[in-house]
Coordinates of C-alpha atoms and ligand atoms in Angstrom, one line a residue:
Chain A
M1 CA 0.0 0.0 0.0
S2 CA 2.9 2.3 -0.7
D3 CA 1.8 4.1 -3.8
F4 CA -1.8 3.9 -4.9
S5 CA -2.3 7.4 -6.0
G6 CA -1.6 6.5 -9.6
T7 CA -4.1 3.7 -9.7
L8 CA -7.0 5.8 -8.4
T9 CA -8.8 7.7 -11.1
T10 CA -11.5 10.2 -10.6
D11 CA -14.9 8.5 -10.5
E12 CA -16.9 9.2 -13.7
R13 CA -20.1 9.6 -11.6
I14 CA -18.9 12.9 -10.2
A15 CA -20.1 15.3 -12.8
S16 CA -17.3 17.8 -12.5
P17 CA -19.1 20.3 -10.3
G18 CA -19.5 23.8 -11.6
L19 CA -17.8 26.7 -9.8
L20 CA -21.1 27.9 -8.4
T21 CA -22.0 24.5 -6.9
R22 CA -18.5 24.1 -5.3
L23 CA -18.7 27.6 -3.8
A24 CA -22.2 27.1 -2.4
V25 CA -21.1 24.4 0.0
R26 CA -18.5 26.7 1.6
P27 CA -20.0 27.9 4.9
E28 CA -18.6 31.4 4.6
I29 CA -19.9 32.2 1.2
G30 CA -23.1 33.8 2.4
A31 CA -21.2 36.1 4.8
L32 CA -18.8 37.1 2.0
I33 CA -21.7 38.2 -0.2
G34 CA -23.3 40.0 2.7
A35 CA -20.0 41.8 3.5
L36 CA -19.7 43.0 -0.2
V37 CA -23.2 44.3 -0.2
V38 CA -22.7 46.2 3.1
F39 CA -19.4 47.6 1.9
V40 CA -20.8 48.8 -1.4
F41 CA -23.8 50.2 0.3
F42 CA -22.0 52.5 2.7
T43 CA -19.3 53.4 0.2
V44 CA -22.1 54.8 -2.0
I45 CA -24.2 56.6 0.6
T46 CA -21.4 58.1 2.8
S47 CA -18.2 60.0 2.0
Q48 CA -16.0 58.9 5.0
F49 CA -16.5 55.1 4.7
V50 CA -13.7 54.4 2.3
T51 CA -11.3 57.0 3.6
L52 CA -8.2 55.6 5.4
A53 CA -9.5 57.0 8.7
G54 CA -12.9 55.4 8.0
I55 CA -11.4 52.0 7.2
S56 CA -9.2 52.2 10.2
T57 CA -12.2 52.8 12.4
W58 CA -14.5 50.1 11.1
M59 CA -11.6 47.6 10.9
D60 CA -10.9 48.3 14.6
T61 CA -14.5 47.7 15.6
S62 CA -14.5 44.5 13.6
A63 CA -11.3 43.4 15.1
T64 CA -12.4 43.6 18.8
I65 CA -15.6 41.7 17.9
G66 CA -13.8 39.4 15.5
I67 CA -11.1 38.1 17.8
V68 CA -13.6 36.6 20.2
S69 CA -16.2 35.6 17.5
V70 CA -13.6 33.5 15.8
A71 CA -13.0 31.6 19.0
V72 CA -16.8 31.4 19.6
A73 CA -17.1 29.9 16.1
L74 CA -14.7 27.1 17.0
L75 CA -16.7 26.5 20.2
M76 CA -20.0 26.5 18.3
I77 CA -18.7 24.1 15.7
G78 CA -17.7 22.0 18.7
G79 CA -21.4 22.1 19.7
E80 CA -21.4 24.6 22.6
F81 CA -22.2 28.2 23.4
D82 CA -20.4 30.6 25.8
L83 CA -22.6 33.5 27.1
S84 CA -19.9 34.6 29.5
A85 CA -17.4 35.6 26.8
G86 CA -18.6 39.3 26.6
V87 CA -18.4 39.9 30.4
M88 CA -15.1 38.1 30.4
T89 CA -13.5 40.9 28.4
A90 CA -14.4 43.2 31.3
S91 CA -13.3 40.8 34.0
T92 CA -9.9 40.3 32.5
S93 CA -9.5 44.1 32.1
L94 CA -10.4 44.5 35.7
V95 CA -8.0 41.9 37.0
T96 CA -5.1 43.4 35.1
A97 CA -6.0 47.0 36.1
M98 CA -6.6 46.2 39.8
L99 CA -3.4 44.2 40.2
S100 CA -1.2 46.9 38.6
V101 CA -3.0 49.9 39.9
K102 CA -3.9 48.8 43.4
L103 CA -1.1 46.3 44.2
G104 CA 1.6 47.9 42.1
V105 CA 2.3 44.7 40.2
N106 CA 4.1 44.9 36.9
V107 CA 1.6 45.1 34.0
W108 CA 3.1 42.1 32.3
L109 CA 2.7 40.0 35.4
A110 CA -0.9 41.3 35.8
I111 CA -1.6 40.4 32.2
V112 CA -0.4 36.8 32.8
V113 CA -2.4 36.4 36.0
S114 CA -5.4 37.7 34.2
L115 CA -4.9 35.1 31.4
V116 CA -4.6 32.3 34.0
F117 CA -7.9 33.6 35.5
A118 CA -9.6 33.6 32.1
L119 CA -8.4 30.1 31.3
A120 CA -9.5 28.8 34.7
V121 CA -13.0 30.2 34.2
G122 CA -13.1 28.7 30.7
A123 CA -12.0 25.3 32.0
F124 CA -14.6 25.5 34.7
N125 CA -17.3 26.3 32.2
G126 CA -16.3 23.3 30.1
W127 CA -15.9 21.0 33.1
L128 CA -19.3 21.9 34.4
V129 CA -21.0 21.4 31.0
M130 CA -19.4 18.0 30.6
R131 CA -20.0 17.0 34.2
T132 CA -23.6 18.1 34.5
K133 CA -24.5 17.3 30.9
L134 CA -26.6 20.5 31.0
P135 CA -26.8 22.7 27.9
S136 CA -23.8 25.1 27.8
F137 CA -26.4 27.9 27.2
I138 CA -27.6 27.5 30.8
V139 CA -24.2 26.8 32.4
T140 CA -22.5 29.8 30.8
L141 CA -25.6 32.0 31.6
G142 CA -24.8 31.2 35.2
T143 CA -21.1 32.2 34.7
F144 CA -22.3 35.3 32.9
F145 CA -24.3 36.5 35.9
A146 CA -21.6 35.3 38.4
L147 CA -18.9 37.3 36.6
Q148 CA -21.1 40.3 36.2
G149 CA -21.7 40.2 40.0
I150 CA -18.0 39.7 40.8
N151 CA -17.0 42.5 38.4
L152 CA -19.3 45.0 40.2
G153 CA -18.9 43.7 43.7
V154 CA -15.2 43.4 43.8
T155 CA -14.6 46.7 42.0
T156 CA -16.9 48.6 44.4
L157 CA -15.3 46.9 47.4
V158 CA -11.7 47.7 46.3
T159 CA -12.1 51.2 44.7
G160 CA -15.3 52.5 46.2
T161 CA -16.3 53.3 42.6
V162 CA -17.4 51.2 39.6
Q163 CA -14.3 51.8 37.5
V164 CA -10.5 51.2 37.7
S165 CA -8.2 53.7 36.1
G166 CA -4.6 54.8 36.3
I167 CA -2.8 51.8 34.7
A168 CA -0.8 54.2 32.4
T169 CA 1.6 55.0 35.2
A170 CA 2.1 51.3 36.3
P171 CA 5.5 49.6 35.7
G172 CA 5.6 47.7 32.4
Y173 CA 2.8 49.7 30.8
A174 CA 4.8 51.1 27.9
S175 CA 6.1 47.8 26.6
A176 CA 2.8 45.9 27.1
G177 CA 1.0 48.8 25.5
Y178 CA 3.3 48.5 22.5
L179 CA 2.3 44.9 21.9
F180 CA -1.4 45.2 22.5
A181 CA -2.5 48.8 22.0
S182 CA -0.2 50.7 19.7
T183 CA -0.9 51.8 16.1
F184 CA 1.0 51.2 12.9
T185 CA 1.0 53.5 9.9
L186 CA -0.4 52.6 6.5
G187 CA -0.6 55.1 3.7
G188 CA 0.1 57.9 6.3
S189 CA -2.8 56.9 8.4
P190 CA -2.7 55.2 11.8
F191 CA -4.2 51.7 12.2
P192 CA -4.7 50.1 15.6
I193 CA -2.6 46.9 16.2
S194 CA -5.8 45.1 17.2
I195 CA -6.4 44.6 13.5
V196 CA -3.1 42.6 13.3
W197 CA -4.2 40.5 16.3
W198 CA -7.5 39.8 14.6
V199 CA -5.9 38.6 11.4
V200 CA -3.4 36.4 13.3
V201 CA -6.1 34.9 15.5
T202 CA -8.3 34.2 12.5
A203 CA -5.5 32.6 10.5
L204 CA -4.5 30.4 13.4
A205 CA -8.1 29.3 14.0
A206 CA -8.7 28.6 10.4
W207 CA -5.5 26.6 10.2
L208 CA -6.3 24.7 13.4
L209 CA -9.8 23.9 12.2
V210 CA -9.1 22.4 8.8
R211 CA -5.5 21.4 8.9
T212 CA -5.0 19.7 12.3
R213 CA -6.1 16.7 14.1
F214 CA -7.7 18.8 16.9
G215 CA -9.7 20.6 14.2
N216 CA -11.0 17.3 13.0
W217 CA -12.1 16.6 16.6
I218 CA -13.8 20.0 16.8
F219 CA -16.1 19.1 13.9
A220 CA -16.6 15.6 15.2
V221 CA -17.6 16.4 18.8
G222 CA -20.0 19.1 17.5
G223 CA -21.4 16.9 14.8
S224 CA -21.9 13.9 17.1
A225 CA -20.3 13.6 20.5
A226 CA -21.4 10.0 21.0
S227 CA -20.0 8.8 17.6
S228 CA -16.7 10.6 18.4
R229 CA -16.4 9.0 21.8
A230 CA -17.0 5.6 20.3
V231 CA -14.0 6.0 18.0
G232 CA -11.8 7.2 20.8
V233 CA -11.9 11.0 20.4
P234 CA -11.4 12.7 23.8
V235 CA -14.8 14.6 23.8
G236 CA -14.6 16.1 27.2
R237 CA -11.0 17.3 26.8
S238 CA -11.7 18.8 23.4
K239 CA -14.7 20.7 24.6
I240 CA -13.0 22.0 27.7
L241 CA -10.1 23.3 25.5
L242 CA -12.6 25.1 23.3
F243 CA -14.2 26.9 26.3
M244 CA -10.6 27.8 27.4
T245 CA -9.9 29.1 23.9
T246 CA -13.0 31.4 24.0
A247 CA -12.0 32.7 27.4
G248 CA -8.5 33.2 26.2
A249 CA -9.8 35.3 23.2
A250 CA -11.9 37.4 25.6
W251 CA -8.7 37.9 27.6
L252 CA -6.9 39.2 24.5
V253 CA -9.7 41.8 23.9
G254 CA -9.8 42.7 27.6
T255 CA -6.0 43.3 27.5
I256 CA -6.2 45.4 24.3
N257 CA -9.0 47.4 25.9
I258 CA -7.4 48.2 29.2
L259 CA -4.1 49.1 27.7
R260 CA -5.7 51.3 25.1
F261 CA -8.3 53.1 27.2
T262 CA -6.3 52.8 30.5
T263 CA -9.6 52.7 32.4
V264 CA -12.3 50.0 32.7
Q265 CA -15.9 50.2 33.8
A266 CA -17.1 47.3 35.9
N267 CA -20.3 46.9 33.9
Q268 CA -18.5 46.7 30.5
G269 CA -18.9 43.9 28.1
I270 CA -22.5 43.0 28.7
G271 CA -24.3 42.1 25.5
L272 CA -21.2 41.4 23.5
E273 CA -21.7 37.7 23.9
F274 CA -24.6 37.9 21.5
E275 CA -22.6 39.9 19.0
Y276 CA -20.0 37.2 19.0
I277 CA -22.6 34.5 18.4
I278 CA -24.3 36.5 15.7
A279 CA -21.0 37.1 13.9
A280 CA -20.3 33.4 14.0
V281 CA -23.7 32.5 12.7
I282 CA -23.5 35.1 9.9
G283 CA -20.2 33.4 9.1
G284 CA -21.9 30.1 8.5
C285 CA -21.8 28.3 11.9
L286 CA -24.8 26.1 12.6
L287 CA -26.5 26.6 15.9
T288 CA -26.6 22.9 16.3
G289 CA -22.8 22.4 15.9
G290 CA -20.6 20.4 13.6
F291 CA -20.5 22.9 10.7
G292 CA -19.0 26.3 10.2
S293 CA -15.9 28.3 9.5
A294 CA -13.4 30.5 11.4
I295 CA -12.8 32.8 8.4
G296 CA -16.6 33.1 8.1
A297 CA -16.9 34.3 11.7
A298 CA -14.2 36.9 10.9
I299 CA -16.2 38.1 7.9
G300 CA -19.3 38.1 10.1
A301 CA -17.4 40.4 12.5
L302 CA -16.4 42.6 9.6
I303 CA -20.1 43.0 8.5
F304 CA -20.7 44.0 12.1
G305 CA -17.9 46.6 12.2
M306 CA -18.8 48.1 8.8
A307 CA -22.5 48.4 9.6
N308 CA -21.8 49.8 13.1
Q309 CA -19.6 52.6 11.7
G310 CA -21.4 53.0 8.4
I311 CA -24.6 53.9 10.3
V312 CA -22.7 56.6 12.2
Y313 CA -21.2 58.0 9.0
A314 CA -24.6 58.0 7.4
H315 CA -25.9 60.1 10.4
W316 CA -28.6 57.6 11.1
N317 CA -29.9 56.9 14.6
S318 CA -27.8 54.0 15.9
D319 CA -31.1 52.2 16.9
W320 CA -31.2 51.1 13.3
F321 CA -28.1 49.0 13.9
K322 CA -30.1 46.6 16.1
L323 CA -32.8 46.2 13.4
F324 CA -30.0 45.5 10.9
L325 CA -28.5 42.9 13.2
G326 CA -31.8 41.1 13.8
I327 CA -32.5 40.9 10.0
M328 CA -28.9 39.7 9.3
L329 CA -29.2 37.0 12.0
L330 CA -32.5 35.6 10.7
A331 CA -31.3 35.7 7.1
A332 CA -28.0 33.9 8.1
V333 CA -29.8 31.1 10.0
L334 CA -32.2 30.5 7.1
V335 CA -29.3 30.4 4.6
N336 CA -27.2 28.1 6.9
N337 CA -30.1 25.7 7.3
G338 CA -30.3 25.5 3.5
F339 CA -26.6 24.6 3.4
R340 CA -27.0 22.0 6.0
A341 CA -29.9 20.3 4.3
R342 CA -27.7 20.1 1.2
A343 CA -24.7 18.8 3.1
E344 CA -26.5 16.0 5.0
R345 CA -29.3 15.1 2.6
A346 CA -29.7 11.4 3.3
R347 CA -30.5 9.0 0.5
R348 CA -31.9 6.0 2.4
Chain B
M1 CA -5.4 -21.2 21.8
S2 CA -7.7 -19.0 23.8
A3 CA -10.7 -17.2 22.3
L4 CA -10.4 -13.6 21.2
L5 CA -13.2 -12.7 23.6
E6 CA -14.9 -14.7 26.2
V7 CA -17.6 -13.9 28.8
R8 CA -18.3 -16.2 31.7
D9 CA -21.5 -15.7 33.7
V10 CA -21.3 -11.9 33.2
G11 CA -24.0 -9.7 34.8
K12 CA -24.8 -6.0 34.9
T13 CA -27.3 -4.1 36.9
Y14 CA -28.4 -0.5 36.4
G15 CA -29.5 0.6 39.9
S16 CA -32.2 -1.9 40.7
V17 CA -32.7 -3.0 37.0
I18 CA -31.0 -6.3 36.3
A19 CA -30.1 -5.8 32.6
L20 CA -27.9 -8.9 32.2
R21 CA -27.3 -12.0 34.3
D22 CA -25.2 -15.2 33.9
V23 CA -24.4 -14.8 30.2
S24 CA -21.6 -16.9 28.7
T25 CA -20.2 -17.1 25.2
V26 CA -17.0 -16.9 23.1
V27 CA -15.8 -15.0 20.1
N28 CA -13.2 -16.8 18.0
A29 CA -11.0 -15.4 15.2
G30 CA -12.6 -15.9 11.8
E31 CA -16.0 -16.6 13.3
V32 CA -19.3 -14.7 13.8
T33 CA -21.0 -14.8 17.1
C34 CA -24.6 -13.6 16.8
V35 CA -26.4 -12.1 19.8
L36 CA -30.1 -12.4 19.3
G37 CA -33.0 -11.2 21.5
D38 CA -36.1 -9.1 21.6
N39 CA -36.1 -5.4 22.6
G40 CA -34.9 -5.0 26.2
A41 CA -33.2 -8.5 26.2
G42 CA -29.9 -7.0 27.2
K43 CA -28.1 -7.1 23.8
S44 CA -26.9 -3.5 23.9
T45 CA -25.8 -3.9 27.5
L46 CA -23.7 -6.9 26.6
I47 CA -21.9 -5.2 23.8
K48 CA -21.4 -2.0 25.8
I49 CA -19.5 -4.1 28.3
L50 CA -17.4 -5.6 25.4
A51 CA -16.8 -2.2 24.0
G52 CA -15.6 -0.6 27.2
L53 CA -18.6 1.8 27.6
H54 CA -19.9 0.1 30.7
Q55 CA -18.3 -2.3 33.2
H56 CA -19.7 -5.7 34.2
D57 CA -20.4 -6.2 37.9
A58 CA -20.6 -10.0 38.0
G59 CA -18.7 -12.8 36.2
Q60 CA -15.6 -12.6 34.1
F61 CA -14.7 -10.9 30.8
L62 CA -11.6 -12.3 29.1
V63 CA -9.6 -10.8 26.2
D64 CA -7.1 -13.3 24.8
G65 CA -7.6 -15.4 27.9
E66 CA -6.8 -12.5 30.3
P67 CA -9.5 -11.3 32.7
V68 CA -10.2 -7.5 32.1
Q69 CA -12.4 -4.6 33.1
L70 CA -12.3 -2.1 30.2
S71 CA -12.5 1.4 31.5
S72 CA -13.1 3.3 28.2
P73 CA -13.8 2.7 24.5
R74 CA -10.3 3.9 23.9
E75 CA -8.9 1.0 26.0
A76 CA -11.2 -1.4 24.0
L77 CA -9.9 0.0 20.8
D78 CA -6.3 -0.3 21.9
R79 CA -7.0 -4.0 22.6
G80 CA -8.3 -4.4 19.0
I81 CA -12.0 -4.3 19.8
A82 CA -13.9 -1.9 17.5
T83 CA -17.6 -1.2 17.7
V84 CA -20.0 0.0 15.1
Y85 CA -23.2 1.4 16.6
Q86 CA -26.3 1.5 14.6
D87 CA -26.9 5.3 14.8
L88 CA -23.5 6.4 16.0
A89 CA -21.4 4.8 13.3
V90 CA -20.4 8.1 11.6
V91 CA -20.7 11.9 11.9
P92 CA -23.0 12.9 9.1
L93 CA -21.8 16.4 8.4
M94 CA -18.2 15.4 8.0
S95 CA -16.7 14.1 4.8
V96 CA -16.0 10.4 4.2
W97 CA -12.3 10.7 4.7
R98 CA -12.6 12.8 7.9
N99 CA -14.9 10.1 9.3
F100 CA -12.8 7.3 8.1
F101 CA -9.7 8.6 10.0
L102 CA -11.6 10.1 13.0
G103 CA -9.6 9.4 16.1
S104 CA -6.7 7.9 14.2
E105 CA -5.8 10.8 11.9
P106 CA -2.5 10.5 10.0
T107 CA -0.3 13.5 10.5
K108 CA 2.9 15.0 9.1
G109 CA 5.4 17.6 10.3
F110 CA 6.5 17.8 13.9
G111 CA 5.9 19.7 17.1
P112 CA 3.3 22.3 17.1
F113 CA 3.2 22.4 13.3
R114 CA 2.0 18.8 13.0
V115 CA -0.8 18.8 10.5
L116 CA -3.3 16.3 9.0
D117 CA -1.8 14.4 6.1
R118 CA -5.0 15.1 4.0
R119 CA -3.7 13.6 0.8
K120 CA -2.7 10.4 2.4
A121 CA -6.0 10.2 4.4
K122 CA -8.1 10.8 1.2
D123 CA -6.1 8.3 -0.9
E124 CA -6.1 5.6 1.9
T125 CA -9.8 6.1 2.4
R126 CA -10.6 5.4 -1.2
W127 CA -8.1 2.5 -1.3
A128 CA -9.4 0.9 1.9
L129 CA -13.0 1.2 0.8
A130 CA -12.2 -0.1 -2.7
D131 CA -10.4 -3.0 -1.1
M132 CA -13.6 -4.0 0.7
G133 CA -15.4 -3.7 -2.6
I134 CA -17.0 -0.4 -1.6
D135 CA -17.1 1.9 -4.6
L136 CA -16.9 5.5 -3.4
R137 CA -17.8 8.4 -5.5
D138 CA -15.9 11.1 -3.7
A139 CA -13.9 11.1 -0.4
E140 CA -14.9 14.7 0.1
Q141 CA -18.6 14.2 0.2
P142 CA -20.3 14.4 3.6
V143 CA -21.1 10.9 5.0
G144 CA -24.7 12.2 5.4
T145 CA -25.2 12.0 1.7
L146 CA -24.5 8.2 1.7
S147 CA -27.3 5.7 2.2
G148 CA -27.7 4.0 5.6
G149 CA -26.1 0.8 4.3
E150 CA -23.2 2.6 2.8
R151 CA -22.6 4.4 6.1
Q152 CA -22.5 1.1 8.0
C153 CA -20.0 -0.2 5.4
V154 CA -17.7 2.8 5.8
A155 CA -17.7 2.1 9.5
I156 CA -17.0 -1.6 9.0
A157 CA -14.2 -0.8 6.5
R158 CA -12.7 1.6 9.0
A159 CA -12.6 -1.0 11.8
V160 CA -11.0 -3.5 9.4
H161 CA -8.5 -1.0 8.1
F162 CA -7.3 0.0 11.6
G163 CA -6.5 -3.6 12.4
A164 CA -9.3 -4.5 14.7
K165 CA -9.2 -8.1 15.9
V166 CA -12.8 -8.0 17.0
L167 CA -15.6 -6.2 15.3
I168 CA -18.8 -5.5 17.2
L169 CA -21.9 -4.5 15.2
D170 CA -25.0 -3.3 17.0
E171 CA -28.1 -4.0 14.9
P172 CA -26.3 -3.0 11.7
T173 CA -29.3 -4.1 9.6
A174 CA -32.2 -2.9 11.7
A175 CA -33.0 0.3 9.8
L176 CA -32.2 -1.1 6.3
G177 CA -34.2 -2.5 3.5
V178 CA -33.7 -6.1 2.3
K179 CA -31.2 -5.3 -0.4
Q180 CA -29.1 -2.9 1.8
A181 CA -29.1 -5.4 4.7
G182 CA -27.8 -8.0 2.3
V183 CA -24.9 -5.7 1.3
V184 CA -24.0 -5.0 4.9
L185 CA -24.1 -8.8 5.7
K186 CA -21.7 -9.3 2.7
Y187 CA -19.2 -7.0 4.4
V188 CA -19.7 -8.8 7.7
A189 CA -18.8 -12.1 6.0
Q190 CA -15.8 -10.4 4.4
A191 CA -14.5 -9.1 7.7
R192 CA -15.0 -12.7 9.1
D193 CA -13.0 -14.2 6.2
R194 CA -10.2 -11.8 6.9
G195 CA -9.8 -13.5 10.2
L196 CA -11.6 -11.0 12.5
G197 CA -13.9 -12.2 15.2
V198 CA -17.3 -10.6 14.7
V199 CA -20.1 -10.0 17.2
L200 CA -23.3 -9.4 15.3
I201 CA -26.3 -8.1 17.3
T202 CA -29.7 -8.4 15.6
H203 CA -33.2 -9.4 16.3
N204 CA -33.6 -11.0 12.9
P205 CA -32.7 -14.7 12.8
H206 CA -32.8 -14.6 9.0
H207 CA -29.9 -12.0 9.0
A208 CA -28.0 -13.9 11.7
Y209 CA -28.2 -17.5 10.4
P210 CA -26.4 -17.2 7.0
V211 CA -23.3 -15.5 8.5
G212 CA -23.2 -16.8 12.1
N213 CA -21.1 -19.6 13.6
R214 CA -22.5 -19.3 17.1
F215 CA -25.8 -17.9 18.4
L216 CA -26.3 -16.4 21.9
L217 CA -30.0 -16.1 22.7
L218 CA -30.9 -13.5 25.3
K219 CA -34.3 -13.1 26.9
R220 CA -35.1 -10.5 29.5
G221 CA -31.5 -10.2 30.6
R222 CA -30.9 -14.0 30.8
S223 CA -29.2 -16.4 28.4
L224 CA -31.3 -19.1 26.7
G225 CA -28.0 -20.6 25.7
S226 CA -25.1 -20.2 23.3
F227 CA -25.4 -22.6 20.4
D228 CA -23.0 -23.7 17.7
K229 CA -24.5 -23.6 14.2
K230 CA -24.5 -27.4 14.0
D231 CA -26.6 -27.6 17.1
I232 CA -29.5 -25.3 16.0
S233 CA -31.5 -24.9 12.9
L234 CA -33.0 -21.7 11.5
E235 CA -36.4 -22.9 12.4
E236 CA -35.4 -23.6 15.9
L237 CA -33.6 -20.3 16.2
T238 CA -36.7 -18.5 14.9
R239 CA -38.9 -20.4 17.2
Q240 CA -36.7 -19.6 20.3
M241 CA -36.5 -15.9 19.2
A242 CA -40.2 -15.5 18.9
G243 CA -40.8 -17.0 22.3
G244 CA -41.4 -20.6 21.2
A245 CA -44.5 -21.9 22.9
E246 CA -45.9 -18.3 23.2
L247 CA -45.8 -17.9 19.4
E248 CA -47.6 -21.2 18.8
A249 CA -50.3 -20.2 21.2
L250 CA -50.6 -16.9 19.3
Q251 CA -50.8 -18.6 16.0
H252 CA -53.5 -20.8 17.4
E253 CA -55.4 -17.8 18.6
L254 CA -55.1 -16.0 15.3
R255 CA -56.3 -19.0 13.4
G256 CA -59.2 -19.3 15.8
A257 CA -60.1 -15.6 15.3
A258 CA -60.0 -16.0 11.5
Q259 CA -62.5 -18.8 11.5
Ligands
LIG1 N1 -28.4 3.1 31.2 C1 -29.4 2.3 31.7 N2 -30.0 2.6 32.9 C2 -31.0 1.8 33.3 N3 -31.5 0.8 32.7 C3 -31.0 0.5 31.5 C4 -29.9 1.2 30.9 N4 -29.6 0.7 29.7 C5 -30.5 -0.4 29.6 N5 -31.3 -0.5 30.6 C6 -32.3 -1.6 30.8 O1 -31.7 -2.8 30.7 C7 -32.5 -3.7 30.0 C8 -31.7 -4.2 28.8 O2 -31.5 -3.2 27.8 P1 -30.7 -3.3 26.5 O3 -29.4 -3.9 26.8 O4 -30.7 -1.9 25.8 O5 -31.6 -4.3 25.6 P2 -31.6 -4.5 24.0 O6 -30.4 -3.9 23.4 O7 -31.5 -6.0 23.9 O8 -32.9 -4.0 23.5 C9 -33.7 -3.0 29.6 O9 -34.7 -3.3 30.6 C10 -33.4 -1.5 29.7 O10 -34.5 -0.8 30.1
LIG2 MG1 -30.4 -2.3 21.8

C-alpha cells in the first residue's frame, strides 16, 4: 500500500461540479456576499466610509468583535455556546487593572495572572458542562451572571467606585501597550494593532480547524459527540479546551481594551456575547454544531464593524443598527439551514 | 489457543434493574458470534461491556484469555475491539475521509506544526473502501449523503483498516431495506473471512443464520444458551426468538379468530 495514488482515477459519476456549486457548499460564502453588499452600500451613501481613517475605524470595531467571535465559532462548531465571553472581556481588564494599579504589580505579570484567571474560568465552564451534561447555554448563563456580579462587587469593594483607572503609570505599561494597544501607519494613516491580532487569531483558528487533528475533533464532537467518543476522540477534553480558547480570546480583547483606554468600567462587556454568536452564525456556523468556519466568523465580525460605523457616518440613529442585526441573523440562519440540508441530505 | 473474547456468567445491573445475568459465550477469530434477543433483552448492555462503555459487575470478561475490566472505548480500541453502533457509526456532516480517520488521523510535520496528512488520508480512504469492494464516488462528500447501508459499510471498513481483531456490530441491519441489509451482511462475511472475530447483534434470525457460527440467545437479561450452528436450525432459532410456545399459542389464537 505504498503508492496507490496512480491507480486511483476520478470517478466518472462525479459530474465535474460547476464553480457555483462548489462555492455554495462553503459555509462562509453567504457572509462574503453580505460583506460585499454592506461595503458597497456604505461606500455609495457616505463619503467617509472608504477614507483611510474610516477604514481604520471600522476595521478596529470589527477586530475587537472578530477576535472573540472566531473563538466562539470554534466553540459553536464543537457544539457549545459561551454566554460569558462578553463579560469576560471586562473581568480580564479589571483583573489586570486592579493588580497593577492597586497592588503595584508589573503590568506584564498582571496580564499573565489575568490570562490564568480567564483560562481557569473557561476550563470551569467546560468541566461543568461535561460534568452536569446541562446545555452550555444554561451553564454559561450562570457564569455570565456570576462574573457580572463579581466585576461590580469586587470593583466597588476595592475602589469605592465602579471603575478602575490609572494603569498608564504602572510599571511595564509602555512595553505591554506597544504589543497590545499601539498603532501602525499605513498610507500615512494610523491603524490600531488590534487589526493585526484579529488577522493572526483568524489565520490560526482557520489553520487549526481544517488542517490539524484537533480541528477534525472539533467538527466531530460538535457533529456527534457519541460517535466521536465511540472511535476514541477525547470529547470532554476537546470541549474544555474550546471553552478555554474562548475565554483566552476574551482575555486578549480585555487586555487590548485596558491598555488602550487605561480605564475600565465594571459593567462593560454585557451584550457582546450575542454579537460574537451572531457574527459566528452570519459566518456560517450552525446553531446545532458540527459545521462552520473561522474565516466566516471573521467576515461576520467585519459586517458588524462596517454596519456599526457605516450607520454613524450616514448620520442615522444607531437604533437602526439593532434592526439590521436582527435581520442579518435571521437571514443567516435560514441560509445556513439550507446549506446543512444540502450537506447532509440522506439517501436512504 | 484461547478465544479472542470470552464472557463467563457476566452480569450487569443499572441501579435496581438487572439488565444482564449469567451470560456466557465466546468469540473466535474468523467466526461470527450472533447475539439475538427481543427489545430489552440486554443485547446492547452486553456489547457496551465488550466495547468498554460500561463495566460488568458480575462474572468474568476475558480478552485473549486474560480477565479484564475495560474502562473506556479507547482501551477497548487499543486491545483491538472496534464497535460500530447503529446510529453512531459516523458523523453525518463530516466528509467520508474525515470520518474514516476520525480518532486515528495520519499527521505529518512535527511539534506544534503537526498537520493532518490530508492527501494520504483521502487516498487511503478510497483505497481501503475499494479493497472492501465499496465503490466510493468522492472522499470529500459528507457521509450524510450516503445511504444507511453505505454508512455502515464505511464504519466496518474503518474498523478492518485499523487492524481491529474483534468487530462488534450493534443491529447494523435494523433500519435497512432487504437489499441494503444484504450488502451489509456481505461485508460482515468479508471481515470474518479476513480473520476478524465478529459480534453481530440483531433481532432478525434470517440475517444472523447465514453468516453466524454461534448464536447467543438472550431473553429479559438472561441467556437461553449459546449454540453452535450445527446444534441449532434456522427454524429452531426463529422459534426460540419469537418466544417458542408463546408464538404457537398466538398462531393458534389468530387461526381461531380468523375462522
Ligand atoms: N443506562 C441504563 N440505565 C437503566 N436501565 C437500563 C440502561 N440501559 C439499559 N437498561 C435496561 O436494561 C435492559 C436491557 O436493555 P438493552 O441492553 O438496551 O436491551 P436490548 O439492546 O436488547 O434492546 C432494559 O430493561 C433496559 O431498560
Ligand atoms: Mg439495543
